[in-house]
Amino acid sequence: MTEYRKRTRAVHAGTRRSQYGEVSEAIFMTQGFVYDSAEAAEQRFVKIEGDEFIYARYGNPTVKMFEDRLASLEGAEAAFACASGMAAVNGALTSMLKAGDHVVSSRALFGSCLYILEEILPRYGVEVSFVDGKNLDEWRAAIRPDTAAVFFESVSNPALEVVDIAAVSELAHAVGAKVVCDNVFATPVYSEAIAQGADVVVYSATKHIDGQGRALGGVILGTEEHIRGVVEPYMKHTGGSLSPFSAWLMLKGLETIELRVRAQTESAGRVAQALSQESKLAQVIYPGLPTHPQHDLVERQMAPAALSSFSTQVREKLHSSF
Ligand SMILES: Cc1ncc(COP(=O)(O)O)c(C=O)c1O
């Protein structure tokens, strides 16, 4: 569906209809699937072809619809849906790393992400160096020939520090390291992370993708080769797969993500602007305000000028490109 705008893909991409031709996506609440014969079962366990499924921890039609729709929105070749955002962060990192590897990570991380980088990975022999994610010189100094991956939140939770995806990706790729980008705060609406160089993009779908506080979920996105060859074997054998019911909620959430996220961004922009007039406040941190220390980077990186929600001209330009 690449010829359609994101707005259309958010509603239609990934749809798979059953023999009934339903309009709304079906929820396949099943853990397993039946086979026409013992030989067909054996064959499917050897190699899954096209639209086949064998066990819901490995894949499920409703989950697949969600994975394909989000991959289409993100501009990724493939996706694996996870039980939560943290299952996605953990799966993205541990599926690709081994003892002896070196990782460089931004220090400004959501607490659970920091726990994985600071506590879990070193326990299994992965060395992690932390840098100020805003400072390219620190990335340059920390990335070594044996660096296997870099990790950062593109906009950090909660301090809203922004990492230059294109510049860090260039440094990482120069030594053959993979770039893993937790893109939760950017959302698929404002993300161009893969086009800017990220190899793996991770979302907590619990936030803007569901958008209505109903379920936990997460997603790992990347190339077909990486998702099928590295992420899927790890996730399907370790049990962090998304439930079909939650996948259906996320599919419904994606239909309205653009409208909700833009409205939220505009409201947050107005609140930030009003607060910035308040003399009793020492600092107002909002990436859309020209006073944010990385405002130029935000305009370049997050669907150019997307957060300048005060200019009608910019808004019109953005709406026509989404
Ligand atoms: C940046 C970031 N990454 C990952 C997560 C984890 O997501 P979940 O709560 O769905 O596991 C969060 C949750 O707040 C987050 O803000």
Coordinates of C-alpha atoms and ligand atoms in Angstrom, one line a residue:
M1 CA 0.0 0.0 0.0
T2 CA 3.0 2.3 -0.3
E3 CA 1.2 4.4 -2.9
Y4 CA -1.4 5.5 -0.3
R5 CA -0.8 8.2 2.3
K6 CA -0.1 7.1 5.9
R7 CA -3.6 8.2 6.9
T8 CA -5.1 5.6 4.6
R9 CA -2.5 2.9 5.5
A10 CA -3.3 3.5 9.3
V11 CA -6.8 2.2 8.5
H12 CA -6.3 -0.4 5.8
A13 CA -2.7 -1.6 5.6
G14 CA -2.2 -5.3 6.7
T15 CA -5.9 -6.2 6.5
R16 CA -6.5 -9.9 6.0
R17 CA -10.0 -11.0 5.4
S18 CA -11.5 -14.4 6.2
Q19 CA -13.8 -16.3 3.9
Y20 CA -16.7 -14.2 5.3
G21 CA -15.3 -10.9 3.9
E22 CA -15.8 -9.0 7.2
V23 CA -15.3 -5.2 7.1
S24 CA -13.8 -4.9 10.6
E25 CA -10.8 -7.0 11.3
A26 CA -11.6 -10.4 13.0
I27 CA -10.1 -11.3 16.3
F28 CA -8.6 -14.8 16.1
M29 CA -8.7 -15.9 19.7
T30 CA -7.0 -19.2 19.1
Q31 CA -3.7 -20.5 20.3
G32 CA -3.4 -23.2 17.6
F33 CA -4.5 -24.0 14.1
V34 CA -5.8 -27.2 12.4
Y35 CA -4.2 -29.1 9.5
D36 CA -5.7 -31.1 6.7
S37 CA -3.4 -34.1 7.4
A38 CA -0.5 -35.2 9.5
E39 CA 1.8 -34.6 6.6
A40 CA 0.5 -31.0 6.3
A41 CA 1.1 -30.5 10.0
E42 CA 4.6 -31.9 9.6
Q43 CA 5.3 -29.7 6.6
R44 CA 4.1 -26.5 8.3
F45 CA 6.4 -27.1 11.3
V46 CA 9.3 -27.5 8.9
K47 CA 8.6 -24.3 6.9
I48 CA 5.7 -21.8 7.4
E49 CA 4.5 -20.7 3.9
G50 CA 2.7 -17.4 3.2
D51 CA -0.5 -17.1 5.1
E52 CA 0.0 -20.0 7.4
F53 CA 0.2 -20.2 11.2
I54 CA 1.0 -22.9 13.7
Y55 CA 0.9 -21.6 17.2
A56 CA 0.0 -18.1 18.5
R57 CA 3.3 -17.6 20.3
Y58 CA 4.9 -17.8 16.8
G59 CA 2.2 -15.8 15.0
N60 CA -1.6 -15.2 14.7
P61 CA -3.7 -13.6 11.9
T62 CA -4.9 -10.7 14.1
V63 CA -1.4 -10.1 15.4
K64 CA 0.0 -10.3 11.9
M65 CA -2.5 -7.6 10.7
F66 CA -1.2 -5.3 13.4
E67 CA 2.4 -6.0 12.6
D68 CA 1.9 -5.4 8.9
R69 CA 0.0 -2.2 9.4
L70 CA 2.6 -0.7 11.7
A71 CA 5.4 -1.8 9.5
S72 CA 3.7 0.0 6.6
L73 CA 3.3 3.2 8.6
E74 CA 6.9 3.1 9.8
G75 CA 8.4 2.3 6.4
A76 CA 9.8 -1.0 7.8
E77 CA 10.0 -4.3 5.9
A78 CA 8.8 -6.4 8.9
A79 CA 7.6 -6.3 12.5
F80 CA 7.2 -8.6 15.5
A81 CA 4.5 -7.6 18.0
C82 CA 5.3 -8.1 21.7
A83 CA 3.5 -8.4 25.0
S84 CA 4.6 -4.9 26.2
G85 CA 7.0 -2.1 25.3
M86 CA 9.6 -3.6 27.6
A87 CA 9.3 -7.1 26.0
A88 CA 10.1 -5.2 22.8
V89 CA 13.1 -3.3 24.2
N90 CA 14.4 -6.4 25.9
G91 CA 13.8 -8.6 22.8
A92 CA 15.3 -6.1 20.4
L93 CA 18.6 -6.0 22.4
T94 CA 18.9 -9.6 23.8
S95 CA 18.0 -11.2 20.5
M96 CA 21.0 -9.6 18.8
L97 CA 23.7 -9.5 21.5
K98 CA 26.0 -12.1 23.0
A99 CA 28.6 -12.2 25.8
G100 CA 31.7 -10.1 24.8
D101 CA 29.7 -7.5 22.8
H102 CA 30.0 -3.8 23.4
V103 CA 26.9 -1.5 23.4
V104 CA 26.8 2.3 23.6
S105 CA 23.7 3.8 25.0
S106 CA 22.3 7.2 25.8
R107 CA 22.1 7.8 29.5
A108 CA 18.7 9.5 29.5
L109 CA 16.5 6.5 29.5
F110 CA 13.1 5.4 30.9
G111 CA 13.8 3.5 34.2
S112 CA 13.0 0.0 32.8
C113 CA 15.2 0.6 29.7
L114 CA 18.0 1.7 32.0
Y115 CA 17.5 -1.5 34.1
I116 CA 18.0 -3.7 31.0
L117 CA 21.2 -1.8 29.9
E118 CA 22.7 -1.2 33.3
E119 CA 21.7 -4.5 35.1
I120 CA 20.7 -7.2 32.8
L121 CA 23.0 -7.0 29.8
P122 CA 26.2 -6.8 31.9
R123 CA 25.0 -9.8 33.9
Y124 CA 25.4 -11.8 30.6
G125 CA 28.8 -10.4 29.6
V126 CA 27.7 -7.5 27.5
E127 CA 29.7 -4.3 28.2
V128 CA 27.6 -1.1 28.1
S129 CA 29.1 2.4 27.8
F130 CA 26.7 5.3 28.6
V131 CA 26.9 8.7 26.9
D132 CA 25.1 12.0 27.0
G133 CA 22.9 11.3 24.0
K134 CA 22.7 14.9 23.0
N135 CA 26.5 15.1 22.6
L136 CA 27.8 13.7 19.3
D137 CA 31.4 14.0 20.5
E138 CA 30.6 11.5 23.4
W139 CA 29.0 9.1 20.9
R140 CA 32.1 9.4 18.6
A141 CA 34.5 8.7 21.5
A142 CA 32.5 5.8 22.9
I143 CA 31.7 3.8 19.7
R144 CA 34.6 1.3 19.1
P145 CA 35.4 -1.2 16.3
D146 CA 33.9 -3.9 18.5
T147 CA 30.6 -2.0 19.2
A148 CA 27.8 -4.3 18.2
A149 CA 24.8 -1.9 18.8
V150 CA 23.9 1.6 19.9
F151 CA 20.7 2.2 21.9
F152 CA 18.7 5.4 22.6
E153 CA 15.3 6.9 23.0
S154 CA 14.9 9.3 20.1
V155 CA 13.0 11.6 22.5
S156 CA 13.8 10.6 26.1
N157 CA 11.3 9.8 28.8
P158 CA 10.8 12.0 30.8
A159 CA 13.3 14.9 30.1
L160 CA 12.5 15.1 26.4
E161 CA 16.2 15.1 25.3
V162 CA 16.5 14.4 21.6
V163 CA 19.1 12.2 19.9
D164 CA 20.2 13.0 16.4
I165 CA 19.3 9.7 14.7
A166 CA 21.0 10.4 11.4
A167 CA 24.3 11.5 12.9
V168 CA 24.5 8.7 15.5
S169 CA 23.5 6.1 12.8
E170 CA 26.4 7.3 10.6
L171 CA 28.9 6.8 13.5
A172 CA 27.5 3.4 14.4
H173 CA 27.3 2.2 10.8
A174 CA 31.0 3.2 10.3
V175 CA 31.9 0.3 12.6
G176 CA 29.1 -2.0 11.5
A177 CA 27.0 -1.5 14.7
K178 CA 23.2 -1.8 14.6
V179 CA 21.2 1.2 15.6
V180 CA 18.3 0.4 18.0
C181 CA 15.9 3.3 18.5
D182 CA 13.2 3.4 21.1
N183 CA 10.8 5.7 19.4
V184 CA 7.9 5.8 21.8
F185 CA 7.7 9.6 22.3
A186 CA 8.2 10.4 18.6
T187 CA 5.2 8.1 17.7
P188 CA 4.8 6.6 14.2
V189 CA 3.1 10.0 13.2
Y190 CA 6.3 12.0 13.6
S191 CA 8.9 9.3 13.0
E192 CA 11.2 9.0 10.0
A193 CA 13.7 6.9 12.1
I194 CA 14.3 4.1 9.6
A195 CA 14.8 6.6 6.7
Q196 CA 17.2 8.5 9.0
G197 CA 19.3 5.4 9.6
A198 CA 17.8 3.3 12.5
D199 CA 18.1 -0.4 11.9
V200 CA 15.6 -1.5 14.5
V201 CA 12.8 0.7 15.8
V202 CA 11.0 -0.2 19.0
Y203 CA 7.6 1.0 20.3
S204 CA 5.6 0.6 23.4
A205 CA 2.2 0.3 21.8
T206 CA 0.7 0.9 25.2
K207 CA 1.1 4.6 24.7
H208 CA 0.0 6.4 21.5
I209 CA -0.7 3.3 19.4
D210 CA -3.6 2.0 21.6
G211 CA -4.0 5.6 22.8
Q212 CA -6.9 4.8 25.1
G213 CA -5.3 3.1 28.1
R214 CA -6.7 -0.4 27.4
A215 CA -3.8 -2.8 27.0
L216 CA -0.1 -3.3 27.1
G217 CA 1.8 -4.0 23.9
G218 CA 5.0 -3.4 22.0
V219 CA 6.6 -3.8 18.6
I220 CA 10.0 -4.4 17.1
L221 CA 10.5 -3.2 13.5
G222 CA 13.3 -3.7 11.0
T223 CA 14.3 -5.5 7.8
E224 CA 12.7 -8.8 6.9
E225 CA 16.1 -10.5 7.3
H226 CA 16.6 -9.1 10.8
I227 CA 13.0 -9.6 12.1
R228 CA 12.6 -13.1 10.7
G229 CA 16.2 -14.3 11.3
V230 CA 17.1 -12.7 14.6
V231 CA 14.1 -11.3 16.5
E232 CA 11.4 -13.8 15.7
P233 CA 13.3 -16.9 16.8
Y234 CA 14.2 -15.2 20.1
M235 CA 10.7 -13.9 20.8
K236 CA 8.7 -16.9 19.7
H237 CA 10.8 -19.2 21.9
T238 CA 11.0 -16.9 25.0
G239 CA 7.2 -16.1 25.1
G240 CA 6.9 -12.3 24.8
S241 CA 4.3 -12.4 22.0
L242 CA 1.3 -10.1 21.9
S243 CA -2.2 -11.5 22.6
P244 CA -4.6 -11.5 19.6
F245 CA -7.2 -9.5 21.6
S246 CA -4.6 -6.8 22.4
A247 CA -3.5 -6.8 18.8
W248 CA -7.0 -6.0 17.8
L249 CA -7.2 -3.1 20.2
M250 CA -3.9 -1.8 18.8
L251 CA -5.3 -2.1 15.2
K252 CA -8.3 0.0 16.2
G253 CA -6.0 2.4 17.9
L254 CA -3.9 2.8 14.8
E255 CA -7.0 3.9 12.8
T256 CA -7.1 7.2 14.8
I257 CA -3.5 7.6 15.7
E258 CA -2.8 10.6 13.4
L259 CA -5.8 12.5 14.6
R260 CA -5.1 11.9 18.3
V261 CA -1.4 12.5 18.2
R262 CA -1.7 15.7 16.3
A263 CA -4.4 17.0 18.6
Q264 CA -2.3 16.1 21.7
T265 CA 0.7 17.7 20.2
E266 CA -1.2 20.9 19.5
S267 CA -2.7 21.0 23.0
A268 CA 0.7 20.3 24.6
G269 CA 2.2 23.1 22.5
R270 CA -0.5 25.5 23.7
V271 CA 0.1 24.5 27.3
A272 CA 3.8 24.8 26.9
Q273 CA 3.5 28.2 25.3
A274 CA 1.2 29.4 28.1
L275 CA 3.5 28.1 30.8
S276 CA 6.6 29.7 29.2
Q277 CA 5.0 33.1 30.0
E278 CA 4.9 32.2 33.7
S279 CA 7.7 34.0 35.5
K280 CA 7.6 31.6 38.5
L281 CA 8.8 28.7 36.4
A282 CA 12.5 28.3 36.0
Q283 CA 12.2 26.3 32.8
V284 CA 9.6 24.8 30.4
I285 CA 10.8 21.8 28.4
Y286 CA 8.8 21.2 25.2
P287 CA 10.6 20.2 22.0
G288 CA 8.1 22.2 19.9
L289 CA 9.1 25.5 21.7
P290 CA 11.8 27.5 19.9
T291 CA 13.4 27.8 23.4
H292 CA 14.1 24.0 23.6
P293 CA 17.9 23.6 23.3
Q294 CA 17.4 21.1 20.4
H295 CA 14.5 22.7 18.6
D296 CA 16.4 22.8 15.3
L297 CA 17.1 19.1 15.5
V298 CA 13.5 18.4 16.3
E299 CA 12.4 20.3 13.3
R300 CA 14.8 18.4 11.1
Q301 CA 14.1 15.0 12.5
M302 CA 10.5 14.7 13.4
A303 CA 8.7 15.1 10.1
P304 CA 10.1 18.5 9.5
A305 CA 8.6 21.2 11.7
A306 CA 5.8 18.9 12.8
L307 CA 5.9 20.2 16.4
S308 CA 5.6 23.8 15.4
S309 CA 1.9 23.5 16.0
F310 CA 1.3 27.2 16.1
S311 CA 1.7 27.9 12.4
T312 CA -1.2 27.1 10.1
Q313 CA 1.0 27.1 7.1
V314 CA 3.2 24.4 8.6
R315 CA 0.2 22.4 9.7
E316 CA -1.3 22.5 6.2
K317 CA 2.0 21.3 4.7
L318 CA 2.2 18.5 7.2
H319 CA -1.4 17.3 6.8
S320 CA -0.9 17.1 3.1
S321 CA 2.2 15.0 3.4
F322 CA 0.8 12.6 6.0
Ligands
LIG1 C1 10.5 5.3 26.3 C2 9.8 4.1 26.8 N1 10.2 2.9 26.4 C3 9.6 1.7 26.8 C4 8.5 1.8 27.7 C5 7.9 0.6 28.1 O1 6.6 0.3 27.6 P1 5.5 -0.7 28.3 O2 5.0 0.0 29.6 O3 4.5 -0.9 27.3 O4 6.2 -1.9 28.7 C6 8.0 3.1 28.1 C7 6.9 3.2 29.0 O5 6.6 4.2 29.6 C8 8.7 4.2 27.6 O6 8.3 5.5 28.0

